[in-house]
Amino acid sequence: MKRSILLFLPLLAVTIMSGSVFAGMEGGIDDSALKSHFSSLPEVARNPKNLQNEDKVELGKKLFFDPRLSKSGFISCNSCHNIGTGGVDNLPTSIGHGWNIGPRNAPTVLNAALNGSQFWDGRARDVEEQAGGPILNPGEMAETKKNILKKLNSIPEYKEAFKKAFPKDSNIKYKNVAKAIASFERTLMTPSRFDAYLKGDDKAITVKEKKGLKLFVKKGCVGCHNGVNIGGGSFKAFEYGDDLGRYEITKTEGDKRVFRVASLRNVELTYPYFHDGKVWSLSEAVKIMGEKQLGVKLSSRDIRTIVAFLKTLTGTQPDIAVPILPPSTEDTPRPDFN
Amino acid sequence: MKRSILLFLPLLAVTIMSGSVFAGMEGGIDDSALKSHFSSLPEVARNPKNLQNEDKVELGKKLFFDPRLSKSGFISCNSCHNIGTGGVDNLPTSIGHGWNIGPRNAPTVLNAALNGSQFWDGRARDVEEQAGGPILNPGEMAETKKNILKKLNSIPEYKEAFKKAFPKDSNIKYKNVAKAIASFERTLMTPSRFDAYLKGDDKAITVKEKKGLKLFVKKGCVGCHNGVNIGGGSFKAFEYGDDLGRYEITKTEGDKRVFRVASLRNVELTYPYFHDGKVWSLSEAVKIMGEKQLGVKLSSRDIRTIVAFLKTLTGTQPDIAVPILPPSTEDTPRPDFN
């Protein structure tokens, strides 16, 4: 008897959570209903088309930190997606080759592999597709495929590492550079107190933080910021600034000012906010979201409470040793600052 | 009797090593004589005026990796003194604020605390005096003391960390920023096979490498490249390029084109060479040194043998976890790209 009740509970929860049942339940949404919008982090964000192995991850880590992937030899992936600062550069928009100031804010690399697509406009399907982009972007790392391969082939340790990581390929391929970096990125998961809560530890978040979670659900934030990454899974129009967003890629009228919804994991660390990085305060960002996306004017108190919840999404940051990079040889193409 | 012979041996060695006894000993310089020019690395390069403690080192590590110490928020100490690449940036000269190309090659931070002075022109006595320099240099990190203190004071974790590291000072002081960074740098020692050899492990270097060491001593390289850092301890004129070196500081005629002798520890990793970073090949650098500084034309074979020895100076590189930096607050001065 007891057992059948337990089995029944989740079903009940699903029933309660669906529709606008919330409206009549001021403060009384039950835990299962709250949790049903999210799922907790995996240990690694696996991709069946780019299987993880230690050699690949180690190689990817080296490449991620290697400034030789840029034309100047000065900029690495980590320059803008800094592992020590929430996987971002905490700049409005990033600095690239020749001190070029980029058009959009650098999204975090932490948990990024779990997003439904990559870049603010979602133009890459996954981190495998994303990782090769900035290296070749003239305003970012400004390197060429040809020169990357020349550089890597001139360094015996890299040649060896590629052979080990991709035993089926006899030569270094550019797509494997991206695959290795992506493999490393797939390990950058930051489990948070909110994950502990999702997994059943009710004490992992405070009463105030849970109140914030309830507001987050009731006010409708959860409509976009849901799933394993509390965002990152869908596209949404955002009438803010001049950036046409996804329209630049699809040229479809309906995609004007449409952006991929940002993941809120580690949002406390990934300031400044929005695609133009012009908003520095998390409270201000929540306020703007309320007004623009939900059409509600959130009270200062509600904002504070929601922000308290958002801070439970700050996870255990990656513990990564600065990789010691293999030295160049006399055959390695030289850095070019111009 | 046996004991007194053992006690006598070091004395004998000192006697043999002194003077130009070498000339008559083709290939037969004994180990004690060879070793007498050098000393092995300490575990930490201590400074009685800046005592090491864990809190200070931890704080210094964070500051070393924190790009907020630059005006732009993009450049950290590690940008040019990269722990993953021999403590340098492997660029001819470094890139600074606004993509400014600096005038001189970035010297390595590894073992730097053991040098007799800092910078190519020796204008700073020690790493404590050095560390505060590049932060304020308009062509490097381009920040001001005032803004650094404003930034650090706006971040509670940093305030706390300074209190712990410098309990006698109630406020954050700029000189303590430098002291903390210097404390971290004093831990960046890279013991090498050559150190193992100096400590008595005769098998730590090969026969060829030892031959290179003998050449290094006999040809006179050791006249400047000696001591614990195999260089770094004296100044020398170097007729090469237009840079006036130490003269720019002292305005003394005799200091024209005088530079601090570079340490050769990790020289395999710290390419490109010399103060202008225009020489990429270690063999080429050795050849130039022979011609310009010793007035000898070294044979290709001798150069190869000396280079083999120089590679024994490549040490165990630091094992440093990327420090997780405390987030800014709404009071933290914003990055300024201009």
Short mmCIF file of N, CA, C and O in Angstrom, two decimals, chain B residues 151-226:
data_model
loop_
_atom_site.label_atom_id
_atom_site.label_comp_id
_atom_site.label_asym_id
_atom_site.label_seq_id
_atom_site.Cartn_x
_atom_site.Cartn_y
_atom_site.Cartn_z
N LYS B 151 39.44 48.81 -7.39
CA LYS B 151 38.95 47.50 -7.83
C LYS B 151 39.06 46.48 -6.69
O LYS B 151 38.08 45.81 -6.36
N LEU B 152 40.24 46.38 -6.10
CA LEU B 152 40.45 45.36 -5.07
C LEU B 152 39.56 45.61 -3.86
O LEU B 152 39.00 44.67 -3.28
N ASN B 153 39.39 46.88 -3.49
CA ASN B 153 38.55 47.20 -2.33
C ASN B 153 37.07 46.93 -2.58
O ASN B 153 36.30 46.80 -1.63
N SER B 154 36.69 46.86 -3.84
CA SER B 154 35.27 46.61 -4.15
C SER B 154 34.93 45.13 -4.12
O SER B 154 33.77 44.75 -4.27
N ILE B 155 35.94 44.28 -3.93
CA ILE B 155 35.72 42.82 -3.99
C ILE B 155 35.98 42.22 -2.61
O ILE B 155 37.13 42.12 -2.18
N PRO B 156 34.93 41.85 -1.89
CA PRO B 156 35.08 41.41 -0.50
C PRO B 156 36.13 40.30 -0.32
O PRO B 156 36.93 40.34 0.62
N GLU B 157 36.15 39.32 -1.23
CA GLU B 157 37.11 38.22 -1.09
C GLU B 157 38.55 38.73 -1.13
O GLU B 157 39.42 38.20 -0.44
N TYR B 158 38.80 39.72 -1.98
CA TYR B 158 40.16 40.26 -2.03
C TYR B 158 40.49 41.03 -0.74
O TYR B 158 41.60 40.94 -0.21
N LYS B 159 39.51 41.81 -0.25
CA LYS B 159 39.75 42.55 1.00
C LYS B 159 40.15 41.58 2.12
O LYS B 159 41.11 41.81 2.84
N GLU B 160 39.39 40.51 2.20
CA GLU B 160 39.63 39.48 3.22
C GLU B 160 41.02 38.85 3.01
O GLU B 160 41.79 38.67 3.97
N ALA B 161 41.33 38.53 1.76
CA ALA B 161 42.61 37.87 1.46
C ALA B 161 43.80 38.77 1.79
O ALA B 161 44.82 38.30 2.29
N PHE B 162 43.65 40.07 1.54
CA PHE B 162 44.74 40.99 1.89
C PHE B 162 44.91 41.08 3.40
O PHE B 162 46.02 41.16 3.91
N LYS B 163 43.79 41.08 4.11
CA LYS B 163 43.85 41.13 5.57
C LYS B 163 44.60 39.92 6.12
O LYS B 163 45.43 40.02 7.01
N LYS B 164 44.31 38.75 5.54
CA LYS B 164 44.96 37.53 6.00
C LYS B 164 46.45 37.51 5.64
O LYS B 164 47.28 37.09 6.43
N ALA B 165 46.76 37.98 4.43
CA ALA B 165 48.14 37.90 3.96
C ALA B 165 49.02 38.98 4.59
O ALA B 165 50.21 38.79 4.80
N PHE B 166 48.40 40.13 4.90
CA PHE B 166 49.16 41.25 5.47
C PHE B 166 48.43 41.75 6.72
O PHE B 166 47.84 42.84 6.70
N PRO B 167 48.46 40.97 7.78
CA PRO B 167 47.64 41.29 8.96
C PRO B 167 48.01 42.63 9.61
O PRO B 167 47.19 43.19 10.33
N LYS B 168 49.23 43.12 9.35
CA LYS B 168 49.63 44.38 9.99
C LYS B 168 49.05 45.61 9.28
O LYS B 168 49.04 46.70 9.83
N ASP B 169 48.61 45.43 8.05
CA ASP B 169 48.08 46.58 7.29
C ASP B 169 46.56 46.53 7.28
O ASP B 169 45.96 45.54 6.86
N SER B 170 45.96 47.62 7.73
CA SER B 170 44.49 47.61 7.82
C SER B 170 43.84 47.88 6.46
O SER B 170 42.69 47.52 6.23
N ASN B 171 44.61 48.51 5.54
CA ASN B 171 44.06 48.75 4.19
C ASN B 171 44.89 48.01 3.15
O ASN B 171 46.03 47.65 3.40
N ILE B 172 44.29 47.85 1.97
CA ILE B 172 45.05 47.27 0.86
C ILE B 172 46.04 48.33 0.38
O ILE B 172 45.66 49.47 0.13
N LYS B 173 47.30 47.95 0.29
CA LYS B 173 48.33 48.87 -0.19
C LYS B 173 48.88 48.35 -1.51
O LYS B 173 49.07 47.13 -1.67
N TYR B 174 49.17 49.28 -2.42
CA TYR B 174 49.68 48.86 -3.72
C TYR B 174 50.96 48.04 -3.59
O TYR B 174 51.15 47.05 -4.27
N LYS B 175 51.80 48.44 -2.67
CA LYS B 175 53.07 47.70 -2.53
C LYS B 175 52.80 46.26 -2.08
O LYS B 175 53.59 45.36 -2.37
N ASN B 176 51.69 46.03 -1.39
CA ASN B 176 51.35 44.65 -1.00
C ASN B 176 50.81 43.83 -2.17
O ASN B 176 50.91 42.61 -2.18
N VAL B 177 50.22 44.51 -3.15
CA VAL B 177 49.82 43.83 -4.39
C VAL B 177 51.09 43.22 -5.00
O VAL B 177 51.15 42.02 -5.31
N ALA B 178 52.13 44.05 -5.11
CA ALA B 178 53.39 43.59 -5.68
C ALA B 178 54.04 42.52 -4.80
O ALA B 178 54.57 41.53 -5.31
N LYS B 179 53.98 42.73 -3.49
CA LYS B 179 54.59 41.75 -2.58
C LYS B 179 53.92 40.38 -2.68
O LYS B 179 54.58 39.34 -2.64
N ALA B 180 52.60 40.38 -2.79
CA ALA B 180 51.88 39.11 -2.89
C ALA B 180 52.23 38.41 -4.21
O ALA B 180 52.53 37.20 -4.23
N ILE B 181 52.22 39.16 -5.30
CA ILE B 181 52.59 38.57 -6.59
C ILE B 181 54.02 38.03 -6.51
O ILE B 181 54.30 36.90 -6.95
N ALA B 182 54.91 38.81 -5.90
CA ALA B 182 56.30 38.37 -5.78
C ALA B 182 56.40 37.08 -4.97
O ALA B 182 57.16 36.17 -5.31
N SER B 183 55.62 36.98 -3.91
CA SER B 183 55.62 35.77 -3.08
C SER B 183 55.24 34.55 -3.91
O SER B 183 55.84 33.48 -3.77
N PHE B 184 54.22 34.72 -4.74
CA PHE B 184 53.84 33.63 -5.64
C PHE B 184 55.00 33.30 -6.58
O PHE B 184 55.38 32.14 -6.76
N GLU B 185 55.59 34.33 -7.15
CA GLU B 185 56.69 34.12 -8.10
C GLU B 185 57.88 33.42 -7.44
O GLU B 185 58.59 32.65 -8.09
N ARG B 186 58.07 33.65 -6.16
CA ARG B 186 59.17 33.01 -5.44
C ARG B 186 58.99 31.51 -5.30
O ARG B 186 59.91 30.80 -4.91
N THR B 187 57.79 31.03 -5.60
CA THR B 187 57.55 29.58 -5.56
C THR B 187 57.77 28.93 -6.94
O THR B 187 57.72 27.71 -7.05
N LEU B 188 57.96 29.76 -7.97
CA LEU B 188 58.01 29.22 -9.33
C LEU B 188 59.43 28.74 -9.69
O LEU B 188 60.08 29.27 -10.58
N MET B 189 59.87 27.72 -8.99
CA MET B 189 61.19 27.14 -9.21
C MET B 189 61.03 25.87 -10.07
O MET B 189 60.10 25.10 -9.85
N THR B 190 61.93 25.69 -11.01
CA THR B 190 61.80 24.54 -11.90
C THR B 190 63.07 23.68 -11.86
O THR B 190 63.93 23.79 -12.72
N PRO B 191 63.17 22.80 -10.87
CA PRO B 191 64.35 21.93 -10.76
C PRO B 191 64.52 21.08 -12.02
O PRO B 191 63.54 20.56 -12.55
N SER B 192 65.76 20.97 -12.47
CA SER B 192 66.02 20.31 -13.76
C SER B 192 66.96 19.11 -13.55
O SER B 192 67.47 18.88 -12.45
N ARG B 193 67.22 18.43 -14.65
CA ARG B 193 68.18 17.33 -14.59
C ARG B 193 69.55 17.86 -14.18
O ARG B 193 70.31 17.18 -13.49
N PHE B 194 69.84 19.06 -14.60
CA PHE B 194 71.14 19.64 -14.24
C PHE B 194 71.26 19.83 -12.72
O PHE B 194 72.33 19.62 -12.14
N ASP B 195 70.14 20.18 -12.07
CA ASP B 195 70.16 20.30 -10.61
C ASP B 195 70.43 18.95 -9.96
O ASP B 195 71.18 18.85 -8.99
N ALA B 196 69.80 17.91 -10.53
CA ALA B 196 70.03 16.56 -10.00
C ALA B 196 71.51 16.21 -10.13
O ALA B 196 72.13 15.66 -9.20
N TYR B 197 72.09 16.57 -11.26
CA TYR B 197 73.53 16.34 -11.48
C TYR B 197 74.36 17.11 -10.45
O TYR B 197 75.26 16.55 -9.82
N LEU B 198 74.01 18.38 -10.26
CA LEU B 198 74.75 19.19 -9.29
C LEU B 198 74.69 18.60 -7.89
O LEU B 198 75.63 18.68 -7.11
N LYS B 199 73.55 17.96 -7.61
CA LYS B 199 73.36 17.38 -6.27
C LYS B 199 74.00 16.00 -6.13
O LYS B 199 73.88 15.37 -5.09
N GLY B 200 74.63 15.52 -7.20
CA GLY B 200 75.38 14.27 -7.06
C GLY B 200 74.89 13.11 -7.91
O GLY B 200 75.51 12.05 -7.89
N ASP B 201 73.79 13.28 -8.64
CA ASP B 201 73.31 12.19 -9.49
C ASP B 201 74.03 12.26 -10.85
O ASP B 201 73.58 12.95 -11.76
N ASP B 202 75.11 11.51 -10.96
CA ASP B 202 75.94 11.60 -12.17
C ASP B 202 75.22 11.10 -13.41
O ASP B 202 75.58 11.47 -14.53
N LYS B 203 74.22 10.28 -13.22
CA LYS B 203 73.49 9.73 -14.36
C LYS B 203 72.38 10.67 -14.86
O LYS B 203 71.68 10.37 -15.81
N ALA B 204 72.20 11.78 -14.16
CA ALA B 204 71.09 12.69 -14.51
C ALA B 204 71.30 13.37 -15.86
O ALA B 204 70.35 13.78 -16.51
N ILE B 205 72.56 13.50 -16.26
CA ILE B 205 72.82 14.06 -17.60
C ILE B 205 73.66 13.05 -18.39
O ILE B 205 74.42 12.27 -17.82
N THR B 206 73.47 13.06 -19.71
CA THR B 206 74.15 12.06 -20.55
C THR B 206 75.61 12.47 -20.81
O THR B 206 76.02 13.60 -20.50
N VAL B 207 76.33 11.57 -21.41
CA VAL B 207 77.74 11.84 -21.73
C VAL B 207 77.83 13.04 -22.66
O VAL B 207 78.66 13.94 -22.48
N LYS B 208 76.93 13.09 -23.66
CA LYS B 208 76.96 14.21 -24.61
C LYS B 208 76.64 15.53 -23.91
O LYS B 208 77.28 16.55 -24.17
N GLU B 209 75.65 15.47 -23.04
CA GLU B 209 75.26 16.69 -22.32
C GLU B 209 76.40 17.19 -21.43
O GLU B 209 76.64 18.39 -21.33
N LYS B 210 77.10 16.25 -20.83
CA LYS B 210 78.22 16.62 -19.97
C LYS B 210 79.35 17.21 -20.81
O LYS B 210 80.03 18.16 -20.38
N LYS B 211 79.51 16.67 -22.00
CA LYS B 211 80.50 17.22 -22.92
C LYS B 211 80.12 18.68 -23.24
O LYS B 211 80.97 19.56 -23.30
N GLY B 212 78.81 18.89 -23.42
CA GLY B 212 78.32 20.24 -23.67
C GLY B 212 78.60 21.17 -22.50
O GLY B 212 79.02 22.32 -22.67
N LEU B 213 78.42 20.65 -21.31
CA LEU B 213 78.71 21.43 -20.10
C LEU B 213 80.19 21.81 -20.07
O LEU B 213 80.56 22.95 -19.76
N LYS B 214 81.04 20.84 -20.42
CA LYS B 214 82.49 21.11 -20.41
C LYS B 214 82.83 22.21 -21.42
O LYS B 214 83.61 23.12 -21.13
N LEU B 215 82.23 22.11 -22.60
CA LEU B 215 82.45 23.15 -23.62
C LEU B 215 81.96 24.50 -23.11
O LEU B 215 82.61 25.54 -23.30
N PHE B 216 80.80 24.49 -22.48
CA PHE B 216 80.18 25.70 -21.93
C PHE B 216 81.14 26.37 -20.95
O PHE B 216 81.27 27.60 -20.92
N VAL B 217 81.82 25.55 -20.18
CA VAL B 217 82.78 26.08 -19.20
C VAL B 217 84.06 26.51 -19.91
O VAL B 217 84.54 27.63 -19.73
N LYS B 218 84.59 25.63 -20.74
CA LYS B 218 85.89 25.90 -21.38
C LYS B 218 85.86 27.08 -22.34
O LYS B 218 86.79 27.87 -22.41
N LYS B 219 84.78 27.19 -23.09
CA LYS B 219 84.69 28.28 -24.07
C LYS B 219 84.45 29.63 -23.40
O LYS B 219 84.56 30.67 -24.03
N GLY B 220 84.01 29.58 -22.15
CA GLY B 220 83.87 30.83 -21.41
C GLY B 220 82.43 31.31 -21.22
O GLY B 220 82.20 32.35 -20.60
N CYS B 221 81.45 30.58 -21.72
CA CYS B 221 80.04 30.97 -21.53
C CYS B 221 79.76 31.16 -20.04
O CYS B 221 79.01 32.05 -19.62
N VAL B 222 80.40 30.28 -19.26
CA VAL B 222 80.17 30.26 -17.82
C VAL B 222 80.65 31.54 -17.13
O VAL B 222 80.26 31.82 -15.99
N GLY B 223 81.47 32.32 -17.84
CA GLY B 223 81.92 33.58 -17.25
C GLY B 223 80.76 34.48 -16.87
O GLY B 223 80.82 35.21 -15.87
N CYS B 224 79.68 34.45 -17.66
CA CYS B 224 78.49 35.24 -17.33
C CYS B 224 77.33 34.36 -16.87
O CYS B 224 76.55 34.74 -16.00
N HIS B 225 77.20 33.20 -17.50
CA HIS B 225 76.07 32.32 -17.18
C HIS B 225 76.50 31.33 -16.11
O HIS B 225 76.89 30.20 -16.40
N ASN B 226 76.44 31.78 -14.88
CA ASN B 226 76.87 30.93 -13.76
C ASN B 226 75.93 31.13 -12.58
O ASN B 226 74.93 31.82 -12.70
#
